[in-house]
Coordinates of C-alpha atoms and ligand atoms in Angstrom, one line a residue:
X1 CA 5.2 45.5 24.3
X2 CA 4.7 42.0 23.8
X3 CA 1.6 40.7 22.5
X4 CA -0.5 38.9 25.3
X5 CA -3.6 37.2 25.3
X6 CA -5.8 35.3 27.9
X7 CA -8.4 32.5 28.5
X8 CA -9.9 33.3 31.3
X9 CA -12.6 30.5 32.6
X10 CA -14.1 30.3 35.6
X11 CA -13.7 26.6 37.1
X12 CA -17.6 26.1 37.6
X13 CA -17.7 23.2 35.0
X14 CA -15.8 21.6 32.1
X15 CA -15.1 23.6 28.7
X16 CA -17.6 23.1 26.2
X17 CA -17.4 23.8 22.3
X18 CA -17.8 27.6 22.5
X19 CA -14.9 27.8 25.4
X20 CA -12.6 25.8 23.3
X21 CA -13.3 28.5 20.6
X22 CA -12.4 31.3 22.5
X23 CA -9.3 29.4 24.2
X24 CA -8.3 28.6 20.8
X25 CA -8.4 32.0 19.5
X26 CA -6.9 33.6 22.1
X27 CA -3.8 31.0 21.8
X28 CA -4.0 31.7 17.7
X29 CA -3.6 35.3 18.1
X30 CA -0.8 35.1 20.4
X31 CA 1.3 33.0 18.4
X32 CA 0.6 34.6 15.2
X33 CA 2.0 37.5 17.2
X34 CA 4.6 35.7 18.6
X35 CA 3.2 36.5 22.2
X36 CA 2.5 35.1 25.1
X37 CA -1.3 33.2 26.1
X38 CA -2.1 33.2 29.8
X39 CA -4.7 31.0 31.5
X40 CA -6.6 32.6 34.4
X41 CA -8.5 30.5 36.4
X42 CA -11.4 33.2 37.3
X43 CA -12.3 31.6 40.7
X44 CA -13.2 34.4 42.5
X45 CA -16.7 32.9 43.2
X46 CA -15.6 30.0 46.2
X47 CA -18.7 28.7 46.2
X48 CA -19.4 27.7 42.8
X49 CA -15.3 27.3 41.8
X50 CA -14.2 23.2 42.1
X51 CA -10.8 22.0 41.8
X52 CA -11.9 19.2 39.6
X53 CA -12.8 21.8 36.7
X54 CA -9.2 23.4 37.1
X55 CA -8.0 20.0 36.3
X56 CA -10.4 19.6 33.5
X57 CA -9.9 22.5 32.4
X58 CA -6.4 22.1 32.0
X59 CA -6.8 18.9 30.9
X60 CA -8.5 19.6 27.6
X61 CA -6.5 22.4 26.6
X62 CA -3.3 20.2 27.0
X63 CA -5.4 17.8 25.3
X64 CA -5.8 20.3 22.1
X65 CA -2.5 21.2 22.4
X66 CA -3.3 25.0 23.6
X67 CA -0.2 25.0 26.0
X68 CA -0.3 28.5 28.0
X69 CA 2.8 30.4 29.0
X70 CA 1.4 31.6 32.5
X71 CA -0.8 30.9 35.1
X72 CA -2.9 33.1 37.1
X73 CA -5.8 32.3 39.7
X74 CA -7.6 34.9 41.0
X75 CA -8.4 33.7 44.3
X76 CA -4.6 34.1 45.3
X77 CA -4.8 37.6 44.1
X78 CA -7.5 39.7 46.3
X79 CA -4.5 41.8 47.8
X80 CA -3.9 43.3 44.4
X81 CA -7.5 43.9 44.1
X82 CA -8.1 45.2 47.2
X83 CA -5.1 47.7 46.7
X84 CA -6.5 49.1 43.4
X85 CA -10.0 49.3 45.0
X86 CA -8.7 51.3 47.1
X87 CA -7.2 54.1 45.0
X88 CA -11.0 54.0 43.3
X89 CA -12.0 54.9 46.5
X90 CA -9.6 57.5 47.2
X91 CA -10.2 58.9 43.8
X92 CA -14.1 58.7 44.3
X93 CA -14.7 56.3 41.1
X94 CA -16.6 53.6 43.3
X95 CA -19.4 54.6 45.8
X96 CA -21.5 52.7 48.9
X97 CA -25.1 51.6 47.7
X98 CA -27.3 49.6 49.9
X99 CA -30.6 49.4 47.8
X100 CA -31.6 45.6 48.0
X101 CA -32.4 43.6 45.0
X102 CA -36.3 44.2 45.9
X103 CA -35.6 47.7 45.8
X104 CA -33.8 47.9 43.0
X105 CA -36.2 45.9 40.9
X106 CA -39.0 48.3 41.8
X107 CA -37.0 51.3 40.4
X108 CA -36.5 49.2 37.4
X109 CA -40.6 48.9 36.9
X110 CA -41.3 52.5 38.1
X111 CA -38.8 53.9 34.9
X112 CA -39.9 51.5 32.8
X113 CA -43.7 52.2 33.2
X114 CA -42.9 55.7 32.6
X115 CA -41.4 54.5 29.2
X116 CA -37.9 55.7 30.6
X117 CA -34.4 53.3 30.6
X118 CA -34.4 51.1 33.5
X119 CA -30.8 52.5 35.2
X120 CA -29.7 53.5 38.6
X121 CA -30.6 57.0 39.7
X122 CA -28.0 57.1 41.7
X123 CA -29.7 57.7 44.9
X124 CA -26.5 56.4 47.2
X125 CA -24.4 59.3 45.7
X126 CA -26.8 61.6 47.8
X127 CA -26.4 59.9 51.1
X128 CA -24.0 62.0 53.6
X129 CA -21.2 60.7 56.0
X130 CA -24.1 60.5 58.4
X131 CA -26.3 58.9 56.5
X132 CA -23.6 56.2 56.3
X133 CA -22.6 56.2 59.8
X134 CA -26.2 55.7 60.9
X135 CA -26.7 52.5 58.5
X136 CA -23.1 50.9 59.7
X137 CA -24.6 51.3 63.3
X138 CA -28.1 49.7 62.0
X139 CA -25.9 47.1 61.2
X140 CA -26.9 47.7 57.2
X141 CA -23.3 47.0 54.9
X142 CA -22.8 48.7 51.7
X143 CA -22.4 47.3 48.1
X144 CA -20.0 49.2 46.1
X145 CA -20.7 50.7 42.8
X146 CA -18.1 51.9 40.2
X147 CA -19.0 55.8 39.2
X148 CA -18.9 56.0 35.4
X149 CA -18.0 59.4 33.7
X150 CA -21.1 60.7 32.2
X151 CA -18.9 63.0 30.4
X152 CA -16.9 60.8 29.0
X153 CA -17.9 58.9 25.9
X154 CA -17.2 55.2 25.8
X155 CA -15.5 54.2 22.0
X156 CA -13.5 51.4 21.3
X157 CA -12.8 50.1 17.5
X158 CA -13.8 45.8 18.0
X159 CA -11.6 44.1 16.2
X160 CA -14.6 42.4 14.7
X161 CA -17.5 44.6 15.6
X162 CA -15.7 47.8 14.3
X163 CA -16.0 51.1 15.4
X164 CA -18.3 51.3 18.9
X165 CA -20.4 53.7 20.9
X166 CA -21.9 53.5 24.3
X167 CA -23.0 56.7 26.0
X168 CA -22.5 56.1 30.1
X169 CA -25.8 58.8 30.6
X170 CA -27.5 55.6 29.3
X171 CA -25.8 53.1 31.4
X172 CA -25.9 51.6 35.4
X173 CA -22.8 52.4 37.5
X174 CA -22.2 48.8 37.6
X175 CA -21.6 46.8 41.1
X176 CA -18.1 45.9 41.4
X177 CA -18.0 44.7 45.1
X178 CA -20.9 42.5 47.1
X179 CA -21.8 43.8 50.8
X180 CA -20.3 40.7 51.9
X181 CA -16.9 41.8 50.1
X182 CA -16.5 39.6 47.5
X183 CA -15.6 40.3 44.2
X184 CA -18.0 40.8 40.9
X185 CA -16.3 39.5 37.9
X186 CA -15.7 43.4 36.2
X187 CA -12.9 44.8 38.3
X188 CA -10.8 42.0 39.0
X189 CA -10.9 41.1 35.3
X190 CA -9.7 44.5 34.7
X191 CA -6.9 45.2 37.3
X192 CA -5.7 41.5 36.0
X193 CA -5.4 42.9 32.8
X194 CA -3.6 45.6 33.7
X195 CA -1.3 44.0 35.7
X196 CA -0.3 40.7 33.5
X197 CA 0.2 43.5 30.5
X198 CA -2.9 41.6 28.4
X199 CA -2.6 44.2 25.0
X200 CA -5.8 41.9 23.4
X201 CA -9.0 40.7 24.8
X202 CA -10.5 38.3 22.2
X203 CA -14.1 37.2 24.3
X204 CA -17.7 36.4 23.2
X205 CA -20.3 38.8 22.4
X206 CA -21.9 38.7 25.7
X207 CA -19.2 40.9 27.1
X208 CA -19.5 43.5 25.2
X209 CA -21.5 45.9 27.5
X210 CA -19.3 44.8 30.6
X211 CA -16.6 45.9 28.1
X212 CA -18.0 49.2 28.0
X213 CA -18.3 49.8 31.4
X214 CA -14.1 47.9 31.8
X215 CA -12.5 50.8 29.5
X216 CA -13.4 53.6 32.1
X217 CA -12.5 50.9 35.1
X218 CA -9.4 50.9 32.9
X219 CA -8.8 54.6 32.4
X220 CA -9.7 54.9 36.0
X221 CA -7.0 53.1 37.2
X222 CA -4.5 54.8 34.8
X223 CA -4.3 52.4 32.2
X224 CA -5.0 52.6 28.2
X225 CA -7.4 49.3 27.8
X226 CA -6.3 46.7 25.4
X227 CA -7.8 46.0 22.0
X228 CA -11.2 44.3 22.6
X229 CA -12.8 41.9 19.9
X230 CA -16.0 40.3 20.3
X231 CA -16.8 37.2 18.7
X232 CA -20.8 36.2 17.4
X233 CA -21.7 32.8 19.3
X234 CA -21.9 29.8 18.3
X235 CA -25.2 28.4 17.7
X236 CA -26.3 24.6 16.7
X237 CA -27.5 23.6 13.5
X238 CA -30.8 23.6 14.4
X239 CA -30.7 27.4 14.2
X240 CA -30.9 28.6 18.2
X241 CA -28.4 28.3 20.5
X242 CA -29.0 25.0 21.3
X243 CA -29.1 23.6 25.0
X244 CA -27.3 20.4 23.6
X245 CA -24.4 22.9 22.1
X246 CA -24.0 24.9 25.7
X247 CA -22.9 21.3 27.0
X248 CA -21.1 19.9 24.4
X249 CA -18.2 19.0 26.5
X250 CA -14.6 18.4 25.1
X251 CA -14.5 14.9 26.8
X252 CA -17.8 13.8 25.0
X253 CA -16.7 14.6 21.5
X254 CA -13.2 12.7 22.4
X255 CA -14.5 9.9 23.5
X256 CA -16.8 10.0 20.9
X257 CA -13.5 9.6 18.5
X258 CA -12.9 13.4 17.6
X259 CA -8.8 14.3 17.0
X260 CA -7.7 17.5 18.8
X261 CA -6.4 18.4 15.8
X262 CA -10.4 17.7 14.2
X263 CA -11.3 20.5 16.5
X264 CA -8.5 23.0 16.2
X265 CA -9.1 23.1 12.6
X266 CA -12.6 23.6 12.4
X267 CA -13.1 25.8 15.3
X268 CA -9.8 27.8 14.2
X269 CA -12.6 28.8 10.8
X270 CA -15.7 29.1 12.3
X271 CA -17.6 31.9 12.0
X272 CA -15.1 32.7 9.4
X273 CA -15.6 32.5 5.3
X274 CA -12.6 30.6 5.3
X275 CA -12.4 27.0 4.4
X276 CA -12.1 24.7 6.8
X277 CA -8.5 22.8 6.1
X278 CA -7.4 19.8 7.7
X279 CA -4.0 19.9 5.7
X280 CA -3.2 22.9 8.3
X281 CA -1.1 22.4 11.6
X282 CA -1.3 24.9 14.4
X283 CA 1.3 26.8 13.2
X284 CA 0.0 27.1 9.7
X285 CA -3.5 28.3 11.2
X286 CA -2.2 30.7 13.5
X287 CA 0.1 32.3 10.5
X288 CA -3.4 32.9 8.5
X289 CA -5.8 33.4 11.6
X290 CA -7.5 37.0 10.9
X291 CA -10.3 38.8 13.3
X292 CA -11.0 40.7 10.2
X293 CA -12.6 37.8 8.4
X294 CA -15.1 37.0 11.4
X295 CA -18.3 37.8 10.6
X296 CA -21.1 39.1 13.1
X297 CA -23.7 36.6 12.3
X298 CA -23.7 33.9 14.5
X299 CA -21.5 31.2 13.3
X300 CA -22.8 27.5 13.1
X301 CA -21.5 24.5 14.7
X302 CA -22.5 21.1 12.8
X303 CA -21.4 18.2 14.7
X304 CA -21.6 16.2 11.4
X305 CA -19.1 18.5 9.8
X306 CA -16.4 17.5 12.9
X307 CA -16.9 13.7 11.9
X308 CA -16.2 15.1 8.4
X309 CA -12.8 17.2 9.1
X310 CA -11.9 14.5 11.8
X311 CA -12.2 11.8 9.0
X312 CA -9.8 14.1 6.8
X313 CA -7.4 14.6 9.8
X314 CA -7.4 10.9 10.4
X315 CA -6.4 10.3 7.0
X316 CA -3.0 12.2 7.3
X317 CA -2.2 11.2 10.5
X318 CA 1.4 10.0 10.5
X319 CA 1.8 6.1 12.5
X320 CA 3.9 7.6 15.1
X321 CA 1.0 10.0 16.2
X322 CA -1.4 7.1 16.6
X323 CA 1.1 4.2 17.5
X324 CA -0.1 4.0 21.2
X325 CA -3.6 3.8 20.2
X326 CA -3.5 0.9 17.5
X327 CA -4.4 -3.2 18.3
X328 CA -1.2 -4.5 18.8
X329 CA 0.9 -6.0 15.9
X330 CA -0.6 -3.0 13.5
X331 CA 3.0 -1.4 11.9
X332 CA 3.2 1.3 9.4
X333 CA 2.1 -0.6 6.5
X334 CA -1.3 -1.5 8.1
X335 CA -1.8 1.6 9.1
X336 CA -1.3 3.3 6.1
X337 CA -3.0 0.7 4.2
X338 CA -5.8 1.1 6.3
X339 CA -6.5 5.1 7.2
X340 CA -8.2 6.2 4.0
X341 CA -11.2 4.0 5.4
X342 CA -11.6 5.5 8.5
X343 CA -13.4 8.2 10.2
X344 CA -12.2 7.8 13.3
X345 CA -8.6 5.9 14.3
X346 CA -10.7 3.1 16.6
X347 CA -12.3 1.8 13.7
X348 CA -8.9 1.0 13.0
X349 CA -9.2 -1.9 15.2
X350 CA -11.8 -3.6 13.1
X351 CA -10.1 -3.6 9.6
X352 CA -6.8 -4.9 11.9
X353 CA -9.0 -8.2 12.5
X354 CA -9.8 -8.0 9.0
X355 CA -6.0 -8.5 8.3
X356 CA -5.5 -11.0 11.0
X357 CA -8.5 -12.8 10.9
X358 CA -10.9 -15.1 11.0
X359 CA -13.2 -13.7 8.8
X360 CA -16.8 -15.2 7.1
X361 CA -17.0 -14.4 3.8
X362 CA -20.4 -14.7 2.4
X363 CA -21.6 -17.6 0.4
X364 CA -20.6 -17.3 -2.9
X365 CA -22.4 -18.7 -6.0
X366 CA -21.6 -21.8 -7.5
X367 CA -19.4 -20.1 -10.2
X368 CA -17.9 -17.7 -7.8
X369 CA -16.8 -20.4 -5.7
X370 CA -15.1 -22.1 -8.8
X371 CA -13.4 -18.7 -9.5
X372 CA -12.3 -18.7 -5.7
X373 CA -10.9 -22.2 -6.1
X374 CA -9.0 -20.4 -9.0
X375 CA -7.7 -17.5 -7.5
X376 CA -6.6 -19.9 -4.5
X377 CA -4.3 -22.1 -6.4
X378 CA -3.2 -18.9 -8.8
X379 CA -2.1 -17.2 -5.4
X380 CA 0.6 -19.9 -4.9
X381 CA 2.2 -18.8 -8.4
X382 CA 2.1 -15.4 -7.9
X383 CA 2.4 -14.9 -3.9
X384 CA 0.1 -12.1 -2.3
X385 CA 0.6 -10.1 -5.0
X386 CA -2.8 -8.2 -5.9
X387 CA -1.8 -6.7 -9.3
X388 CA -0.4 -9.8 -10.3
X389 CA -3.1 -12.2 -8.8
X390 CA -6.0 -10.3 -10.7
X391 CA -3.6 -9.8 -13.7
X392 CA -3.3 -13.3 -13.8
X393 CA -6.7 -14.0 -13.1
X394 CA -7.9 -11.8 -15.5
X395 CA -6.2 -13.5 -18.5
X396 CA -7.3 -16.9 -17.2
X397 CA -11.1 -16.3 -17.0
X398 CA -12.1 -13.6 -18.8
X399 CA -13.8 -11.5 -16.0
X400 CA -13.3 -8.0 -15.5
X401 CA -14.1 -5.1 -13.2
X402 CA -16.5 -6.3 -10.3
X403 CA -16.8 -9.9 -11.4
X404 CA -12.9 -9.9 -11.2
X405 CA -12.2 -8.1 -8.1
X406 CA -15.9 -8.1 -6.1
X407 CA -15.8 -12.2 -5.5
X408 CA -12.0 -11.9 -3.9
X409 CA -12.7 -8.9 -1.8
X410 CA -15.5 -10.7 0.0
X411 CA -13.6 -14.2 0.0
X412 CA -10.5 -12.2 1.3
X413 CA -11.9 -9.7 4.0
X414 CA -15.8 -10.8 4.1
X415 CA -16.8 -7.6 3.3
X416 CA -18.1 -5.7 -0.1
X417 CA -15.8 -2.5 0.7
X418 CA -12.2 -1.5 2.3
X419 CA -8.9 -1.0 2.1
X420 CA -7.1 -0.5 -1.2
X421 CA -6.5 -4.5 -2.1
X422 CA -2.8 -3.9 -3.2
X423 CA -1.7 -2.3 0.2
X424 CA -4.5 -5.1 1.9
X425 CA -3.1 -8.6 0.4
X426 CA 0.4 -8.3 1.4
X427 CA -0.6 -7.8 5.1
X428 CA -3.2 -10.6 5.4
X429 CA -0.3 -12.5 3.8
X430 CA -0.6 -15.1 1.0
X431 CA -0.9 -18.1 3.5
X432 CA -3.8 -17.0 4.7
X433 CA -5.3 -15.4 1.5
X434 CA -4.6 -18.8 0.2
X435 CA -7.0 -20.0 3.3
X436 CA -9.5 -17.9 2.9
X437 CA -9.9 -18.4 -0.9
X438 CA -10.3 -22.1 -0.4
X439 CA -12.8 -22.0 2.7
X440 CA -14.9 -19.6 -0.1
X441 CA -14.7 -22.0 -2.4
X442 CA -16.4 -24.6 -0.9
Ligands
LIG1 N1 -14.2 34.5 33.3 C1 -15.4 35.3 32.4 C2 -16.1 34.5 31.6 O1 -15.8 33.2 31.5 C3 -14.0 36.0 31.6 C4 -14.5 36.4 30.7 C5 -12.9 37.6 30.1 O2 -12.7 36.8 29.2 O3 -12.7 38.8 30.3 O4 -16.9 34.8 31.1

């Protein structure tokens, strides 16, 4: 069986960091196994699902390089859900119930008051066909619950959490279909996972109790459950799940100058003790991806760390990857000279401006101004060659270290720090460099 994973977002909003991590891990799992990664749009909720979110989810996945091998939409699959549902009706694994939300809440309170777990009492199971007919005649419409098999302990070996055990006698029969005929998430997801041959379901630990019910649904539909893994949720730097993190969208990160390679490098490792390696490409990340390395403690997402990883990624990006993002005229030599100084590609424009000028040098001391004049004259002999220029000036003036280099850097770039002058000076060129040194000497 081909390993098949899926990412199943509901298009009720844009992707945030947590969703991206889930998508990425499913993608890595599939790539590692040479399998398939599917995109399933969970749009059964016609009211809240929006086409613009489908578009933005796809655009974000594409930007991240997480290409999918197949795409399905739940809204196009209602016929299949109906067919499979009818099988459960025939097998007696779903049943009609009529309690209103208020009635259920009251039952819950009574049970809790008696110190009992608030499990649905299955009162609706006792209704006769005549009772159902009477309700229908009175205009009452049923919702449907899945009948858990209370004799059948629920167990699975979770890829991250290890052996899991749930006692169905302590669980409520989940509602799978509303009175208006619409679907809740649980059952369509199982039907799809079976139909699409999903072998591995990797999702957040907020789904663990759903998995417990869904395992019995797989069995009721005659299928073996897939391999389940549940990841600890992300937290922000402040320790608890932050509101900001929940809403930290891919587009905001992109606008802040984060490159997809950086987000992928960080999120591939977040939650493991494996070091983040900005040098690894997606294939290498997939090869070394290991669910067993994920801990059960919440994973901490630190935006400052993302920017550090971004800088390390930018320092490695080849010219072909960034050429279209650079200012006109900025060539490969300039990119290679400038990239070690960047945290974000956008800053390249500032340094390119330093190369092309004009620059404003700080006012030099009289001695340094004289030194700049001497440098200008020396440049006429040695050309735009930093080692030759500084070597000659060292000899002639006896200056060394900072006093030798800093006034030159200031005169040539207008700044105290920046890219290696060995690479920068030839980019500035002999003529412009001579003019800048001469200007600083006045
Ligand atoms: N649409 C569900 C969600 O976003 C999918 C959960 C799943 O992966 O099964 O939570």
